[in-house]
Coordinates of C-alpha atoms in Angstrom, one line a residue:
Chain A
X1 CA -79.8 -48.1 -56.5
X2 CA -80.6 -44.9 -54.6
X3 CA -77.3 -45.3 -52.6
X4 CA -75.3 -45.8 -55.8
X5 CA -76.7 -42.7 -57.5
X6 CA -76.4 -40.6 -54.4
X7 CA -73.0 -41.8 -53.4
X8 CA -70.2 -43.0 -55.7
X9 CA -72.0 -41.9 -59.0
X10 CA -71.8 -38.3 -57.9
X11 CA -68.0 -38.4 -57.5
X12 CA -67.7 -40.4 -60.7
X13 CA -69.7 -37.8 -62.6
X14 CA -67.7 -34.9 -61.3
X15 CA -64.4 -36.7 -62.0
X16 CA -65.5 -37.5 -65.6
X17 CA -66.6 -33.9 -66.0
X18 CA -63.4 -32.3 -64.7
X19 CA -61.0 -34.7 -66.4
X20 CA -63.0 -34.7 -69.6
X21 CA -62.9 -30.9 -69.7
X22 CA -59.1 -30.9 -68.9
X23 CA -58.6 -33.5 -71.7
X24 CA -60.5 -31.3 -74.2
X25 CA -58.6 -28.3 -73.0
X26 CA -55.2 -30.0 -73.5
X27 CA -56.3 -31.5 -76.8
X28 CA -57.2 -28.0 -78.1
X29 CA -53.8 -26.6 -77.2
X30 CA -52.1 -29.7 -78.6
X31 CA -54.0 -29.4 -81.9
X32 CA -53.5 -25.7 -82.4
X33 CA -50.3 -23.8 -82.6
X34 CA -49.2 -20.3 -82.1
X35 CA -49.5 -18.1 -85.1
X36 CA -46.6 -16.1 -86.4
X37 CA -48.5 -12.9 -86.3
X38 CA -51.5 -11.5 -84.6
X39 CA -54.2 -9.1 -85.7
X40 CA -53.2 -5.5 -85.0
X41 CA -55.0 -4.0 -82.0
X42 CA -58.2 -2.1 -83.0
X43 CA -58.0 1.6 -83.0
X44 CA -60.8 2.8 -80.8
X45 CA -60.9 6.4 -80.1
X46 CA -62.7 7.2 -76.9
X47 CA -64.6 10.4 -77.1
X48 CA -66.7 12.0 -74.6
X49 CA -70.3 11.1 -75.3
X50 CA -73.6 12.3 -73.9
X51 CA -76.0 9.7 -72.6
X52 CA -78.1 10.0 -75.8
X53 CA -75.0 9.4 -77.9
X54 CA -74.0 6.4 -75.9
X55 CA -77.4 4.8 -76.5
X56 CA -77.1 5.6 -80.2
X57 CA -73.6 4.2 -80.2
X58 CA -74.7 0.9 -78.4
X59 CA -77.7 0.5 -80.8
X60 CA -75.5 1.1 -83.8
X61 CA -72.9 -1.5 -82.7
X62 CA -75.7 -4.0 -82.6
X63 CA -76.3 -3.5 -86.3
X64 CA -75.4 -6.6 -88.3
X65 CA -75.2 -8.8 -85.1
X66 CA -77.5 -11.6 -84.1
X67 CA -79.3 -9.2 -81.7
X68 CA -80.7 -7.5 -84.8
X69 CA -81.2 -10.5 -87.1
X70 CA -82.8 -12.8 -84.5
X71 CA -83.5 -10.8 -81.3
X72 CA -86.0 -13.3 -79.9
X73 CA -83.7 -16.3 -80.2
X74 CA -80.8 -14.2 -78.9
X75 CA -82.7 -13.0 -75.8
X76 CA -84.1 -16.5 -75.1
X77 CA -80.7 -18.2 -75.5
X78 CA -79.0 -15.6 -73.4
X79 CA -81.4 -16.0 -70.5
X80 CA -81.3 -19.8 -70.9
X81 CA -77.5 -20.1 -70.7
X82 CA -77.2 -17.6 -67.8
X83 CA -79.8 -19.4 -65.8
X84 CA -78.7 -22.9 -66.8
X85 CA -75.3 -22.3 -65.3
X86 CA -76.3 -19.9 -62.6
X87 CA -79.3 -21.7 -60.9
X88 CA -77.5 -25.0 -60.0
X89 CA -74.5 -23.0 -58.5
X90 CA -76.5 -20.6 -56.5
X91 CA -79.3 -22.9 -55.4
X92 CA -79.9 -23.1 -51.7
X93 CA -80.4 -26.8 -51.5
X94 CA -77.2 -27.5 -53.4
X95 CA -75.3 -25.1 -51.2
X96 CA -76.6 -26.8 -48.1
X97 CA -75.4 -30.1 -49.4
X98 CA -72.0 -28.6 -50.2
X99 CA -71.9 -27.1 -46.7
X100 CA -72.7 -30.4 -45.1
X101 CA -70.1 -32.4 -47.0
X102 CA -67.2 -29.9 -47.5
X103 CA -68.0 -27.1 -45.0
X104 CA -68.0 -24.6 -47.8
X105 CA -70.8 -23.0 -49.6
X106 CA -71.6 -20.2 -52.0
X107 CA -74.0 -17.4 -51.8
X108 CA -77.5 -18.6 -52.4
X109 CA -80.5 -17.2 -54.2
X110 CA -83.9 -17.2 -52.4
X111 CA -85.8 -20.4 -53.1
X112 CA -88.8 -18.6 -54.6
X113 CA -86.5 -16.9 -57.1
X114 CA -84.7 -20.1 -58.2
X115 CA -88.1 -21.8 -58.4
X116 CA -89.3 -19.2 -60.8
X117 CA -86.0 -19.2 -62.8
X118 CA -86.2 -23.0 -63.3
X119 CA -89.6 -22.5 -64.8
X120 CA -88.0 -19.8 -67.1
X121 CA -85.3 -22.4 -68.1
X122 CA -88.0 -24.9 -68.9
X123 CA -89.9 -22.3 -70.9
X124 CA -86.7 -21.6 -72.9
X125 CA -86.3 -25.3 -73.6
X126 CA -89.9 -25.5 -74.9
X127 CA -89.0 -22.5 -77.1
X128 CA -86.0 -24.4 -78.5
X129 CA -88.0 -27.5 -79.0
X130 CA -90.6 -25.5 -80.9
X131 CA -87.9 -24.0 -83.1
X132 CA -86.6 -27.5 -83.8
X133 CA -90.0 -28.8 -84.7
X134 CA -91.5 -25.9 -86.6
X135 CA -88.8 -23.7 -88.1
X136 CA -87.7 -25.2 -91.4
X137 CA -84.0 -24.1 -91.3
X138 CA -83.6 -25.6 -87.8
X139 CA -85.5 -28.8 -88.7
X140 CA -83.3 -29.6 -91.7
X141 CA -80.2 -30.0 -89.5
X142 CA -82.0 -31.6 -86.5
X143 CA -81.4 -35.2 -85.7
X144 CA -82.6 -37.4 -82.9
X145 CA -79.4 -36.6 -81.1
X146 CA -80.4 -33.0 -80.8
X147 CA -83.6 -33.9 -79.0
X148 CA -81.7 -36.2 -76.7
X149 CA -79.3 -33.4 -75.8
X150 CA -82.2 -31.0 -75.2
X151 CA -83.8 -33.7 -73.0
X152 CA -80.5 -34.0 -71.1
X153 CA -80.6 -30.3 -70.4
X154 CA -84.3 -30.3 -69.5
X155 CA -84.6 -33.3 -67.1
X156 CA -82.5 -31.9 -64.2
X157 CA -84.7 -28.7 -64.1
X158 CA -88.0 -30.5 -64.5
X159 CA -87.2 -33.1 -61.8
X160 CA -85.7 -30.3 -59.6
X161 CA -88.9 -28.3 -59.9
X162 CA -91.0 -31.4 -59.1
X163 CA -88.8 -32.4 -56.2
X164 CA -89.0 -28.9 -54.7
X165 CA -92.8 -28.9 -54.8
X166 CA -92.8 -32.5 -53.6
X167 CA -95.1 -33.6 -56.4
X168 CA -95.2 -37.3 -57.1
X169 CA -93.1 -39.7 -55.0
X170 CA -90.3 -37.5 -53.6
X171 CA -87.7 -40.2 -53.3
X172 CA -88.0 -41.3 -56.9
X173 CA -88.1 -37.7 -58.2
X174 CA -85.0 -36.7 -56.3
X175 CA -83.1 -39.8 -57.4
X176 CA -84.0 -39.1 -61.0
X177 CA -82.9 -35.5 -60.4
X178 CA -79.5 -36.6 -59.2
X179 CA -79.2 -39.1 -62.0
X180 CA -80.1 -36.5 -64.6
X181 CA -77.5 -34.1 -63.2
X182 CA -74.9 -36.8 -63.3
X183 CA -75.8 -37.7 -66.9
X184 CA -75.5 -34.0 -67.9
X185 CA -72.1 -33.7 -66.2
X186 CA -70.8 -36.8 -67.9
X187 CA -72.3 -35.7 -71.3
X188 CA -70.8 -32.2 -71.3
X189 CA -67.2 -33.0 -72.4
X190 CA -68.1 -35.6 -75.0
X191 CA -71.3 -34.4 -76.7
X192 CA -72.2 -31.1 -78.4
X193 CA -72.7 -29.7 -74.9
X194 CA -69.0 -29.4 -75.1
X195 CA -69.6 -25.9 -76.6
X196 CA -69.6 -24.9 -73.0
X197 CA -65.8 -25.1 -73.1
X198 CA -65.2 -24.7 -76.9
X199 CA -67.2 -21.5 -77.0
X200 CA -64.4 -19.9 -75.1
X201 CA -61.5 -21.9 -76.7
X202 CA -62.6 -21.0 -80.3
X203 CA -62.1 -17.3 -79.3
X204 CA -58.3 -18.0 -79.5
X205 CA -58.8 -18.6 -83.3
X206 CA -60.8 -15.5 -84.0
X207 CA -59.2 -12.2 -84.7
X208 CA -61.9 -9.8 -83.7
X209 CA -63.2 -7.8 -80.8
X210 CA -64.7 -11.0 -79.3
X211 CA -61.4 -12.8 -79.2
X212 CA -58.7 -13.8 -76.7
X213 CA -55.1 -12.9 -77.4
X214 CA -56.2 -11.3 -80.7
X215 CA -56.6 -14.6 -82.5
X216 CA -53.1 -15.7 -81.7
X217 CA -53.6 -19.4 -82.4
X218 CA -54.4 -21.5 -85.5
X219 CA -55.0 -25.1 -86.2
Chain B
X1 CA -73.0 -40.9 -123.0
X2 CA -71.5 -41.2 -119.4
X3 CA -68.4 -39.2 -118.9
X4 CA -65.2 -41.2 -118.4
X5 CA -64.7 -39.6 -115.0
X6 CA -68.1 -40.6 -113.8
X7 CA -67.2 -44.3 -114.0
X8 CA -63.8 -44.0 -112.3
X9 CA -63.7 -45.7 -108.9
X10 CA -63.3 -43.6 -105.8
X11 CA -60.0 -43.8 -103.9
X12 CA -61.5 -44.2 -100.5
X13 CA -58.1 -44.7 -98.9
X14 CA -57.0 -41.2 -100.1
X15 CA -60.3 -39.7 -98.8
X16 CA -59.8 -41.4 -95.4
X17 CA -56.3 -40.1 -95.3
X18 CA -57.4 -36.6 -96.0
X19 CA -60.2 -36.9 -93.4
X20 CA -57.9 -38.3 -90.7
X21 CA -55.3 -35.6 -91.3
X22 CA -57.7 -32.9 -90.0
X23 CA -59.8 -35.2 -87.8
X24 CA -59.1 -33.4 -84.5
X25 CA -60.1 -30.0 -85.8
X26 CA -63.1 -31.1 -88.0
X27 CA -64.5 -33.5 -85.5
X28 CA -64.5 -30.8 -82.9
X29 CA -66.2 -28.4 -85.3
X30 CA -68.8 -30.9 -86.3
X31 CA -69.6 -32.3 -82.9
X32 CA -69.7 -29.0 -81.0
X33 CA -72.1 -27.4 -83.5
X34 CA -75.3 -26.8 -81.5
X35 CA -77.4 -27.0 -84.7
X36 CA -78.9 -23.6 -83.7
X37 CA -79.1 -22.3 -87.3
X38 CA -78.1 -18.8 -86.2
X39 CA -75.5 -18.8 -89.0
X40 CA -78.2 -18.7 -91.6
X41 CA -78.6 -14.9 -92.0
X42 CA -74.9 -14.3 -92.3
X43 CA -74.8 -16.1 -95.6
X44 CA -75.6 -13.8 -98.5
X45 CA -76.5 -16.8 -100.7
X46 CA -79.1 -17.8 -98.1
X47 CA -80.5 -14.3 -98.1
X48 CA -80.4 -14.1 -101.9
X49 CA -82.3 -17.4 -102.3
X50 CA -85.3 -16.3 -100.3
X51 CA -84.0 -17.9 -97.1
X52 CA -83.8 -21.4 -98.6
X53 CA -82.5 -23.7 -95.9
X54 CA -80.2 -25.6 -98.2
X55 CA -78.0 -22.5 -98.4
X56 CA -77.6 -22.3 -94.7
X57 CA -73.8 -22.5 -93.8
X58 CA -74.3 -25.2 -91.2
X59 CA -76.5 -27.3 -93.5
X60 CA -73.9 -27.2 -96.2
X61 CA -71.1 -28.2 -93.8
X62 CA -73.1 -31.0 -92.2
X63 CA -74.4 -32.4 -95.5
X64 CA -71.0 -32.5 -97.1
X65 CA -68.2 -32.9 -94.6
X66 CA -70.4 -34.2 -91.8
X67 CA -71.6 -37.0 -94.0
X68 CA -68.1 -37.8 -95.2
X69 CA -67.0 -38.2 -91.5
X70 CA -70.1 -40.2 -90.7
X71 CA -69.4 -42.6 -93.5
X72 CA -65.7 -42.6 -92.5
X73 CA -64.7 -41.8 -96.1
X74 CA -66.3 -45.0 -97.5
X75 CA -68.3 -43.2 -100.2
X76 CA -69.0 -43.8 -103.9
X77 CA -68.9 -41.4 -106.8
X78 CA -72.7 -41.0 -106.6
X79 CA -72.3 -39.5 -103.1
X80 CA -69.5 -37.2 -104.2
X81 CA -71.6 -36.0 -107.2
X82 CA -74.5 -35.3 -104.8
X83 CA -72.4 -33.1 -102.6
X84 CA -70.7 -31.5 -105.6
X85 CA -73.4 -28.9 -105.9
X86 CA -73.3 -28.1 -102.1
X87 CA -69.6 -27.5 -101.9
X88 CA -68.9 -25.9 -105.3
X89 CA -72.1 -24.0 -106.1
X90 CA -74.0 -23.4 -102.9
X91 CA -71.0 -21.9 -101.1
X92 CA -68.5 -19.5 -102.5
X93 CA -66.1 -19.6 -99.5
X94 CA -66.4 -15.9 -98.9
X95 CA -65.9 -16.4 -95.2
X96 CA -68.6 -14.1 -94.1
X97 CA -70.6 -16.8 -92.2
X98 CA -70.8 -16.1 -88.5
X99 CA -71.1 -18.8 -85.9
X100 CA -72.0 -17.7 -82.4
X101 CA -70.0 -20.6 -81.0
X102 CA -67.0 -19.7 -83.1
X103 CA -66.9 -22.6 -85.6
X104 CA -65.0 -21.8 -88.8
X105 CA -67.5 -23.1 -91.4
X106 CA -65.5 -22.2 -94.6
X107 CA -62.6 -24.5 -93.5
X108 CA -65.1 -27.4 -93.4
X109 CA -66.4 -26.7 -96.9
X110 CA -62.9 -26.2 -98.1
X111 CA -61.9 -29.6 -96.9
X112 CA -65.0 -31.2 -98.6
X113 CA -64.0 -29.3 -101.8
X114 CA -60.4 -30.7 -101.6
X115 CA -61.7 -34.2 -101.2
X116 CA -64.0 -33.8 -104.2
X117 CA -61.2 -32.3 -106.2
X118 CA -58.9 -35.2 -105.3
X119 CA -61.5 -37.5 -106.9
X120 CA -62.0 -35.2 -109.9
X121 CA -65.4 -34.1 -108.8
X122 CA -65.5 -30.4 -109.7
X123 CA -67.5 -28.2 -112.0
X124 CA -66.1 -27.8 -115.6
X125 CA -66.7 -25.1 -118.1
X126 CA -67.7 -27.5 -120.8
X127 CA -70.1 -29.4 -118.5
X128 CA -73.3 -30.3 -120.2
X129 CA -75.5 -30.1 -117.2
X130 CA -79.0 -28.8 -116.6
X131 CA -77.7 -27.2 -113.3
X132 CA -76.5 -23.7 -113.6
X133 CA -73.2 -23.0 -112.0
X134 CA -73.9 -19.3 -111.8

């Protein structure tokens, strides 16, 4: 079992993840078509501003955005998503494994930092869980599936943290950690975790300052 | 006395056809919704109704079109009458709802409306209903 999860399952998970993402990407461009017109470019006049004016300008541009309507959730979700993607990529242990197998590795964060950051990710997940349980407007659209997806995101970090501190039986915990990572990779293209890709793809459809190609595509 | 339209059978084949026509788009909108509820405050009806959750854009889309896809179009008139209020009254298709992921919610409500209209489920001026359409 340990051999299967550590060996072929890792490759399978990565292949499913990569091909699933490519499939979704192709599907998006197949389903959408180029629009006959694009939104005109925004007319932004760059004027020289003092530092105080810049701060006022930045604060004013936040007006009406989610940073103003729900700053706590925005802050937490921002930190969560950056760390969720960043920690596994820049983790020392992962990079050592990469170096051993492929002779290439990325820059790594110190272990004490990633250790703290994974706790932050877990805290964010607890915040999301709390929202799902106690905030009415979130609870009305919450299904069991939402909790499962939250669990899929939580388990790799929880087991990773436990494995690093060698709490409980190390072999079991690290196997669970690898399995959880594989489940997450496989789940990304086919569950609502697919917003990882579609967050960016939907920008092709939106004609605003947050878009790609000025909203040049349509369904 | 029950209205003639209320007893008319539902053309599920037509509904399924309409659902399948936009399946690629709508399924992706529905399945990649993170159920975060951040769209709530962008809806003026939600704000005007003392932040009542049933006016939240994602709730309206999930309860109407989401359910239609879940049931694969096999719905009865009772179900369509249930979602009638959601798609015709609780949303005015103003297009101001903002989804952080980029999901276009009005198009989902619009499809649910088209489906309701194809089955003659829409508000009428002479409707004798306790519900206010204003």
